[in-house]
C-alpha positions as a printed Julia matrix, in Angstrom:
170×3 Matrix{Float64}:
 98.61   13.5   56.42
 97.04   11.16  53.57
 93.51   12.39  53.32
 95.0    15.81  52.7
 97.13   14.44  50.16
 94.44   11.88  48.33
 91.14   13.4   49.64
 89.06   11.52  51.9
 88.99    8.19  53.31
 86.84    5.87  50.97
 85.87    4.62  54.43
 83.72    7.39  54.87
 81.52    5.57  52.24
 81.14    2.53  54.14
 78.07    3.18  55.2
 75.91    4.05  52.67
 77.62    1.27  50.18
 77.12   -1.67  53.19
 73.0     0.13  52.92
 73.44   -0.29  48.9
 74.42   -4.32  49.93
 71.64   -4.4   52.12
 69.51   -3.11  50.1
 70.26   -5.34  47.29
 70.38   -8.57  49.61
 66.18   -8.14  50.03
 63.99  -10.49  49.49
 61.67   -9.18  47.44
 64.29   -9.07  44.77
 64.55  -12.93  44.73
 61.1   -13.47  45.6
 58.91  -11.17  43.57
 60.88   -9.67  41.18
 62.44  -13.26  40.03
 66.09  -12.21  40.39
 68.16  -15.39  40.2
 69.49  -15.65  43.9
 72.6   -17.31  43.28
 76.18  -15.53  43.06
 75.6   -13.46  40.14
 71.73  -12.84  40.88
 73.48  -11.57  43.5
 76.19   -9.29  42.33
 73.39   -8.37  39.68
 71.08   -6.99  42.37
 73.9    -5.69  44.28
 75.65   -3.86  41.11
 71.82   -2.9   40.33
 71.37   -1.21  43.29
 75.19    0.43  43.17
 74.22    1.9   39.61
 70.84    3.54  40.62
 72.64    5.31  43.74
 75.52    6.26  41.53
 72.87    7.76  38.7
 71.54    9.66  41.67
 75.09   11.27  43.01
 76.11   11.85  39.03
 72.9    14.19  39.0
 73.64   15.99  42.29
 73.7    19.79  41.37
 74.12   21.74  44.71
 76.73   19.82  46.47
 79.01   17.66  43.11
 82.25   18.2   45.56
 80.92   16.13  47.88
 79.04   13.66  45.47
 81.73   13.17  43.25
 84.51   11.87  45.55
 81.22    9.92  47.56
 80.97    8.33  43.69
 84.79    7.49  43.62
 85.24    6.36  47.45
 81.69    3.27  46.73
 83.18    2.39  43.17
 86.65    1.65  44.88
 84.28   -0.04  47.95
 83.02   -2.16  45.51
 85.87   -3.18  43.73
 87.2    -3.93  47.14
 83.94   -5.94  48.27
 83.93   -7.69  44.99
 87.97   -8.77  45.23
 87.68  -10.21  48.8
 84.36  -12.1   47.94
 86.2   -13.57  44.56
 89.15  -14.72  47.18
 86.75  -15.97  49.54
 85.61  -18.26  47.14
 88.59  -19.61  45.56
 89.75  -17.3   43.07
 92.9   -17.37  42.76
 95.46  -14.21  42.68
 95.96  -14.85  38.48
 92.42  -14.6   37.62
 90.95  -11.88  40.18
 92.64   -8.95  37.73
 90.71  -10.1   34.81
 87.41  -11.11  36.69
 87.26   -7.23  38.31
 87.83   -5.79  35.03
 85.27   -8.02  33.79
 82.83   -6.92  36.72
 83.49   -3.1   35.85
 82.71   -3.23  33.18
 79.46   -4.53  34.09
 78.66   -1.66  36.72
 79.69    0.64  33.72
 77.48   -0.83  31.59
 74.25   -0.78  33.64
 74.93    2.89  34.56
 74.55    3.57  31.09
 71.64    1.23  30.52
 69.83    2.19  33.3
 70.72    6.03  32.68
 68.72    5.56  29.1
 65.96    3.38  30.66
 65.07    5.95  33.16
 64.92    8.54  30.96
 62.82    6.65  28.45
 60.5     5.57  30.85
 61.1     1.59  30.34
 63.67   -0.23  32.04
 62.44   -3.58  31.29
 65.04   -3.75  28.39
 67.75   -2.83  30.35
 67.13   -4.7   33.47
 66.7    -7.88  31.16
 69.86   -7.87  30.16
 71.72   -6.71  32.69
 69.91   -8.18  35.97
 68.76  -10.98  34.73
 70.96  -11.11  32.2
 69.03  -12.04  28.95
 66.75  -14.83  30.47
 63.31  -12.31  30.87
 61.41  -13.46  34.08
 57.69  -13.22  34.23
 55.88  -10.21  33.26
 54.36   -9.83  36.99
 58.32   -9.93  38.46
 59.92   -7.64  35.92
 57.3    -5.35  36.81
 57.66   -5.95  40.37
 61.71   -4.68  39.93
 60.89   -2.09  37.31
 58.59   -0.61  39.78
 60.24   -0.86  43.03
 63.87    0.78  40.95
 61.96    3.38  39.84
 60.33    4.39  43.68
 64.02    3.78  44.7
 65.26    6.36  42.5
 62.34    8.89  43.19
 62.97    8.83  46.66
 66.96    8.75  46.55
 66.0    12.46  44.45
 64.07   13.5   47.08
 67.12   12.36  49.66
 69.28   14.82  50.92
 73.0    14.39  50.39
 74.02   14.46  53.71
 71.85   11.59  54.52
 73.27    9.81  51.5
 76.77   10.06  52.72
 75.34    8.64  55.86
 74.12    5.65  54.6
 69.92    6.69  55.34
 68.76    4.95  51.79
 65.11    5.96  51.28
């Protein structure tokens, strides 16, 4: 009954969300890419991978009736996960809401920045600002992350929506 009233369950996005988190935790981002291996760095990397996937879903012209709800479900999963992570590290109820608002703002900013970066063909400035929080890594590290994200985006574009929904990231 709830599914009929409110649409699909956010559990349908769980395989894809889990794949996004696993991709964001891959060692190469932190080793070759110089992303700080900290709580903030891990958040930034997961949010970056999530943003690239959300941009792919945003561009889905063949099945927007599937892509749009999946985007909403992924975002809800992200909120649930980040809320749980904040509580697990000891942030109290009074602060969680404020922190969640900040995190959602950061995700929205990344969507715009990476959309513009992909469109211009230069992810560097968006990565320095959003992934490295203004502290530019070495040229090799930045090039590694920019190339890996561009390759990921290209593979995502060629991946059928049903495969993405099943959590099969390329």
